[in-house]
């Protein structure tokens, strides 16, 4: 009887220990890291309202390239936006102490890219000119900054938007298979703008995006 | 065993571009997931777990027989990870906080923190989500323009960590000394990781006649040293010393307790590929920008442990389990098989005499 209890305890212990090991190995079977993607959105003679388009190719990032076969998830977490340099209407460099320009909004959307049927630069397949909007996927709205006062956004990184969970989940599986996409930034009219178009001789904007990758070991 | 060691060391090898047995691991210039300080903080709890599991199962009962014996022990361990070891204070790029060079913002739990210079809490390998830092350089000249947004590696949300399983040979000596020896070699890429450990335990209560033989109590001192060698890039050693005590009943059930000081130290060194320094890396961390080597001091949070356990002997088999208080509280279980005792043990003689006396008294 006593021996039976010992053997039962032994078997229970072994099962418990095996469960713990399996759980640990499962927990450590993936590796997650965040990566900031830096976008320089520089334009000359930019008129508003308008949409600026930037091409993103994750294949250009070593962390992505080295692990692309093992990436289980790629999730856009958040992004921010700021103005780095601006020249206003009369060719005057923007001075945040005295000038101000305000846009009603600047919104951001992601659209997956598709390789053109006849890529113009087949030697460099990752070149932007080889890619176009994938018509089978919609614009995914990442977020919108409202009442964008350039004075407040001037070289100031603290305007950060969390990407909403629903969009993040949709993108997380897609980004894994479609690492090329366009980021579209839609600039509204500036406040007080009475003409259909207002032209800025120079707009250097920045937006940084933080993506979480999950790599299966 | 191979899987757990592989996981523990994976991070070191994952991003290497070349690694030969006689050379240090070489990282590509673009490897920027970790600086030395951040890798150290990220992995310290894992090395604490590794150290604790290596420093486990070095003893059970403290009453060693005065004969020759040989046996084998198979043990496992698991550590509970305290909250304090799920985060570490991560390094920020050196200019972060100097608003004349760069302005920064961090989004943590829905709140934005600006130009922070204090604690930068990021997850360790056992922690959860990390928090990136957005940065806006204030000038258009190098290296100020390098101070861009940074992000950190995330943890794996682990609250219980299984240790390295142990298979060890046990040798008993007539001097009431016990030696435990373990060794294993695991191929790891171009290198081979070798792990060996030696434990010596010496019964001391008999020197001072602290207990009567019929009390079945034992007090012993122990010392252990282990090392892991993984080529020129990684070396690791652990040590512990302490005392343990046990009380047995009917030569089968025993309770034991022990106290030990313990530690782990080691180093991981890798070089960054600087073959083409013209192709500069525009990274906010100066260490990465300069192509400096990645040098990580491996250490453990654990300095001591206090444990209590129970063991049960059935013939040549001893089942044992204990729980210990340490920086990561730890549970261990194991089975020891003693293949044979050689020579005449005074303990056995005393047991036989005691049994005869008991039967004689019963008859009378």
mmCIF file of N, CA and C in Angstrom, chain A residues 114-173:
data_model
loop_
_atom_site.group_PDB
_atom_site.id
_atom_site.type_symbol
_atom_site.label_atom_id
_atom_site.label_comp_id
_atom_site.label_asym_id
_atom_site.label_seq_id
_atom_site.Cartn_x
_atom_site.Cartn_y
_atom_site.Cartn_z
ATOM 1 N N UNK A 114 1.678 45.933 -54.157
ATOM 2 C CA UNK A 114 1.689 44.736 -54.999
ATOM 3 C C UNK A 114 2.738 44.979 -56.083
ATOM 4 N N UNK A 115 3.475 43.937 -56.390
ATOM 5 C CA UNK A 115 4.496 44.058 -57.435
ATOM 6 C C UNK A 115 3.808 44.288 -58.778
ATOM 7 N N UNK A 116 4.316 45.255 -59.520
ATOM 8 C CA UNK A 116 3.695 45.540 -60.819
ATOM 9 C C UNK A 116 3.852 44.343 -61.767
ATOM 10 N N UNK A 117 2.937 44.221 -62.696
ATOM 11 C CA UNK A 117 2.989 43.101 -63.638
ATOM 12 C C UNK A 117 4.306 43.097 -64.413
ATOM 13 N N UNK A 118 4.739 44.258 -64.815
ATOM 14 C CA UNK A 118 6.029 44.373 -65.505
ATOM 15 C C UNK A 118 6.892 45.374 -64.750
ATOM 16 N N UNK A 119 7.609 44.909 -63.748
ATOM 17 C CA UNK A 119 8.395 45.850 -62.935
ATOM 18 C C UNK A 119 9.422 46.592 -63.788
ATOM 19 N N UNK A 120 9.433 47.931 -63.688
ATOM 20 C CA UNK A 120 10.379 48.682 -64.522
ATOM 21 C C UNK A 120 11.838 48.488 -64.108
ATOM 22 N N UNK A 121 12.057 48.066 -62.889
ATOM 23 C CA UNK A 121 13.446 47.876 -62.460
ATOM 24 C C UNK A 121 13.608 46.471 -61.877
ATOM 25 N N UNK A 122 13.574 45.460 -62.746
ATOM 26 C CA UNK A 122 13.617 44.082 -62.223
ATOM 27 C C UNK A 122 14.926 43.744 -61.522
ATOM 28 N N UNK A 123 15.980 44.504 -61.821
ATOM 29 C CA UNK A 123 17.274 44.217 -61.184
ATOM 30 C C UNK A 123 17.222 44.490 -59.686
ATOM 31 N N UNK A 124 16.395 45.452 -59.318
ATOM 32 C CA UNK A 124 16.257 45.763 -57.885
ATOM 33 C C UNK A 124 14.774 45.665 -57.543
ATOM 34 N N UNK A 125 14.365 44.459 -57.224
ATOM 35 C CA UNK A 125 12.941 44.187 -57.072
ATOM 36 C C UNK A 125 12.322 44.982 -55.914
ATOM 37 N N UNK A 126 13.160 45.357 -54.940
ATOM 38 C CA UNK A 126 12.628 46.089 -53.788
ATOM 39 C C UNK A 126 12.508 47.593 -54.036
ATOM 40 N N UNK A 127 12.873 48.018 -55.223
ATOM 41 C CA UNK A 127 12.787 49.440 -55.535
ATOM 42 C C UNK A 127 11.328 49.885 -55.580
ATOM 43 N N UNK A 128 11.102 51.105 -55.091
ATOM 44 C CA UNK A 128 9.731 51.615 -54.985
ATOM 45 C C UNK A 128 9.004 51.638 -56.321
ATOM 46 N N UNK A 129 9.753 51.851 -57.398
ATOM 47 C CA UNK A 129 9.077 52.009 -58.693
ATOM 48 C C UNK A 129 8.457 50.702 -59.197
ATOM 49 N N UNK A 130 8.834 49.608 -58.579
ATOM 50 C CA UNK A 130 8.280 48.313 -58.998
ATOM 51 C C UNK A 130 6.951 47.986 -58.329
ATOM 52 N N UNK A 131 6.500 48.851 -57.446
ATOM 53 C CA UNK A 131 5.348 48.505 -56.609
ATOM 54 C C UNK A 131 4.185 49.470 -56.840
ATOM 55 N N UNK A 132 2.999 48.924 -56.640
ATOM 56 C CA UNK A 132 1.793 49.751 -56.776
ATOM 57 C C UNK A 132 0.773 49.315 -55.719
ATOM 58 N N UNK A 133 -0.265 50.126 -55.541
ATOM 59 C CA UNK A 133 -1.334 49.776 -54.597
ATOM 60 C C UNK A 133 -1.926 48.418 -54.938
ATOM 61 N N UNK A 134 -2.095 47.582 -53.917
ATOM 62 C CA UNK A 134 -2.788 46.321 -54.142
ATOM 63 C C UNK A 134 -4.286 46.617 -54.151
ATOM 64 N N UNK A 135 -4.937 46.475 -55.320
ATOM 65 C CA UNK A 135 -6.357 46.863 -55.395
ATOM 66 C C UNK A 135 -7.272 45.950 -54.577
ATOM 67 N N UNK A 136 -6.753 44.803 -54.173
ATOM 68 C CA UNK A 136 -7.601 43.861 -53.427
ATOM 69 C C UNK A 136 -7.665 44.189 -51.942
ATOM 70 N N UNK A 137 -6.849 45.125 -51.499
ATOM 71 C CA UNK A 137 -6.887 45.474 -50.066
ATOM 72 C C UNK A 137 -7.282 46.945 -49.918
ATOM 73 N N UNK A 138 -7.960 47.248 -48.810
ATOM 74 C CA UNK A 138 -8.414 48.629 -48.617
ATOM 75 C C UNK A 138 -7.320 49.482 -47.977
ATOM 76 N N UNK A 139 -7.634 50.758 -47.807
ATOM 77 C CA UNK A 139 -6.795 51.624 -46.967
ATOM 78 C C UNK A 139 -7.108 51.287 -45.514
ATOM 79 N N UNK A 140 -6.096 50.966 -44.740
ATOM 80 C CA UNK A 140 -6.306 50.745 -43.302
ATOM 81 C C UNK A 140 -5.949 52.043 -42.579
ATOM 82 N N UNK A 141 -6.947 52.637 -41.936
ATOM 83 C CA UNK A 141 -6.688 53.915 -41.250
ATOM 84 C C UNK A 141 -5.912 53.650 -39.958
ATOM 85 N N UNK A 142 -4.727 54.213 -39.885
ATOM 86 C CA UNK A 142 -3.895 54.005 -38.686
ATOM 87 C C UNK A 142 -4.250 55.002 -37.587
ATOM 88 N N UNK A 143 -4.604 56.192 -37.974
ATOM 89 C CA UNK A 143 -4.949 57.201 -36.968
ATOM 90 C C UNK A 143 -4.933 58.589 -37.561
ATOM 91 N N UNK A 144 -5.379 59.529 -36.767
ATOM 92 C CA UNK A 144 -5.469 60.909 -37.253
ATOM 93 C C UNK A 144 -5.055 61.888 -36.156
ATOM 94 N N UNK A 145 -4.250 62.835 -36.523
ATOM 95 C CA UNK A 145 -3.916 63.940 -35.621
ATOM 96 C C UNK A 145 -4.807 65.119 -36.016
ATOM 97 N N UNK A 146 -5.509 65.657 -35.038
ATOM 98 C CA UNK A 146 -6.416 66.771 -35.341
ATOM 99 C C UNK A 146 -5.815 68.082 -34.852
ATOM 100 N N UNK A 147 -6.245 69.176 -35.489
ATOM 101 C CA UNK A 147 -5.769 70.523 -35.123
ATOM 102 C C UNK A 147 -4.245 70.548 -34.985
ATOM 103 N N UNK A 148 -3.612 70.200 -36.082
ATOM 104 C CA UNK A 148 -2.150 70.100 -36.066
ATOM 105 C C UNK A 148 -1.532 71.493 -36.185
ATOM 106 N N UNK A 149 -1.201 72.047 -35.031
ATOM 107 C CA UNK A 149 -0.525 73.340 -35.016
ATOM 108 C C UNK A 149 0.965 73.075 -35.182
ATOM 109 N N UNK A 150 1.529 73.551 -36.261
ATOM 110 C CA UNK A 150 2.926 73.227 -36.566
ATOM 111 C C UNK A 150 3.844 73.662 -35.426
ATOM 112 N N UNK A 151 3.471 74.733 -34.757
ATOM 113 C CA UNK A 151 4.260 75.221 -33.620
ATOM 114 C C UNK A 151 4.422 74.108 -32.570
ATOM 115 N N UNK A 152 3.335 73.371 -32.340
ATOM 116 C CA UNK A 152 3.380 72.305 -31.331
ATOM 117 C C UNK A 152 4.032 71.021 -31.852
ATOM 118 N N UNK A 153 3.988 70.863 -33.161
ATOM 119 C CA UNK A 153 4.540 69.635 -33.758
ATOM 120 C C UNK A 153 5.970 69.839 -34.268
ATOM 121 N N UNK A 154 6.488 71.032 -34.071
ATOM 122 C CA UNK A 154 7.793 71.363 -34.639
ATOM 123 C C UNK A 154 8.914 70.687 -33.830
ATOM 124 N N UNK A 155 9.519 69.674 -34.435
ATOM 125 C CA UNK A 155 10.603 68.890 -33.807
ATOM 126 C C UNK A 155 10.213 68.415 -32.407
ATOM 127 N N UNK A 156 8.971 68.032 -32.305
ATOM 128 C CA UNK A 156 8.441 67.606 -31.007
ATOM 129 C C UNK A 156 7.836 66.211 -31.174
ATOM 130 N N UNK A 157 8.411 65.197 -30.498
ATOM 131 C CA UNK A 157 7.986 63.810 -30.781
ATOM 132 C C UNK A 157 6.796 63.333 -29.954
ATOM 133 N N UNK A 158 6.177 64.240 -29.167
ATOM 134 C CA UNK A 158 5.228 63.724 -28.179
ATOM 135 C C UNK A 158 3.790 63.589 -28.673
ATOM 136 N N UNK A 159 3.591 63.623 -29.979
ATOM 137 C CA UNK A 159 2.252 63.332 -30.502
ATOM 138 C C UNK A 159 2.256 61.892 -31.006
ATOM 139 N N UNK A 160 1.782 61.026 -30.144
ATOM 140 C CA UNK A 160 1.878 59.579 -30.393
ATOM 141 C C UNK A 160 0.472 58.997 -30.441
ATOM 142 N N UNK A 161 0.235 58.158 -31.407
ATOM 143 C CA UNK A 161 -1.072 57.481 -31.492
ATOM 144 C C UNK A 161 -0.875 55.976 -31.394
ATOM 145 N N UNK A 162 -1.663 55.348 -30.529
ATOM 146 C CA UNK A 162 -1.722 53.882 -30.491
ATOM 147 C C UNK A 162 -2.559 53.428 -31.677
ATOM 148 N N UNK A 163 -2.093 52.395 -32.359
ATOM 149 C CA UNK A 163 -2.913 51.872 -33.456
ATOM 150 C C UNK A 163 -3.995 51.001 -32.830
ATOM 151 N N UNK A 164 -5.237 51.226 -33.233
ATOM 152 C CA UNK A 164 -6.309 50.507 -32.536
ATOM 153 C C UNK A 164 -6.208 49.006 -32.781
ATOM 154 N N UNK A 165 -6.597 48.257 -31.740
ATOM 155 C CA UNK A 165 -6.370 46.808 -31.712
ATOM 156 C C UNK A 165 -6.927 46.088 -32.940
ATOM 157 N N UNK A 166 -8.112 46.546 -33.365
ATOM 158 C CA UNK A 166 -8.768 45.874 -34.482
ATOM 159 C C UNK A 166 -7.904 45.949 -35.743
ATOM 160 N N UNK A 167 -7.429 47.177 -36.014
ATOM 161 C CA UNK A 167 -6.573 47.373 -37.193
ATOM 162 C C UNK A 167 -5.258 46.625 -37.005
ATOM 163 N N UNK A 168 -4.702 46.711 -35.783
ATOM 164 C CA UNK A 168 -3.413 46.073 -35.514
ATOM 165 C C UNK A 168 -3.503 44.571 -35.779
ATOM 166 N N UNK A 169 -4.622 43.964 -35.374
ATOM 167 C CA UNK A 169 -4.783 42.517 -35.562
ATOM 168 C C UNK A 169 -4.877 42.157 -37.043
ATOM 169 N N UNK A 170 -5.617 42.979 -37.795
ATOM 170 C CA UNK A 170 -5.751 42.713 -39.240
ATOM 171 C C UNK A 170 -4.374 42.790 -39.892
ATOM 172 N N UNK A 171 -3.643 43.812 -39.487
ATOM 173 C CA UNK A 171 -2.340 44.019 -40.117
ATOM 174 C C UNK A 171 -1.318 42.981 -39.680
ATOM 175 N N UNK A 172 -1.476 42.472 -38.443
ATOM 176 C CA UNK A 172 -0.410 41.637 -37.882
ATOM 177 C C UNK A 172 -0.146 40.392 -38.727
ATOM 178 N N UNK A 173 -1.207 39.769 -39.241
ATOM 179 C CA UNK A 173 -0.941 38.582 -40.040
ATOM 180 C C UNK A 173 -0.560 38.970 -41.470
#
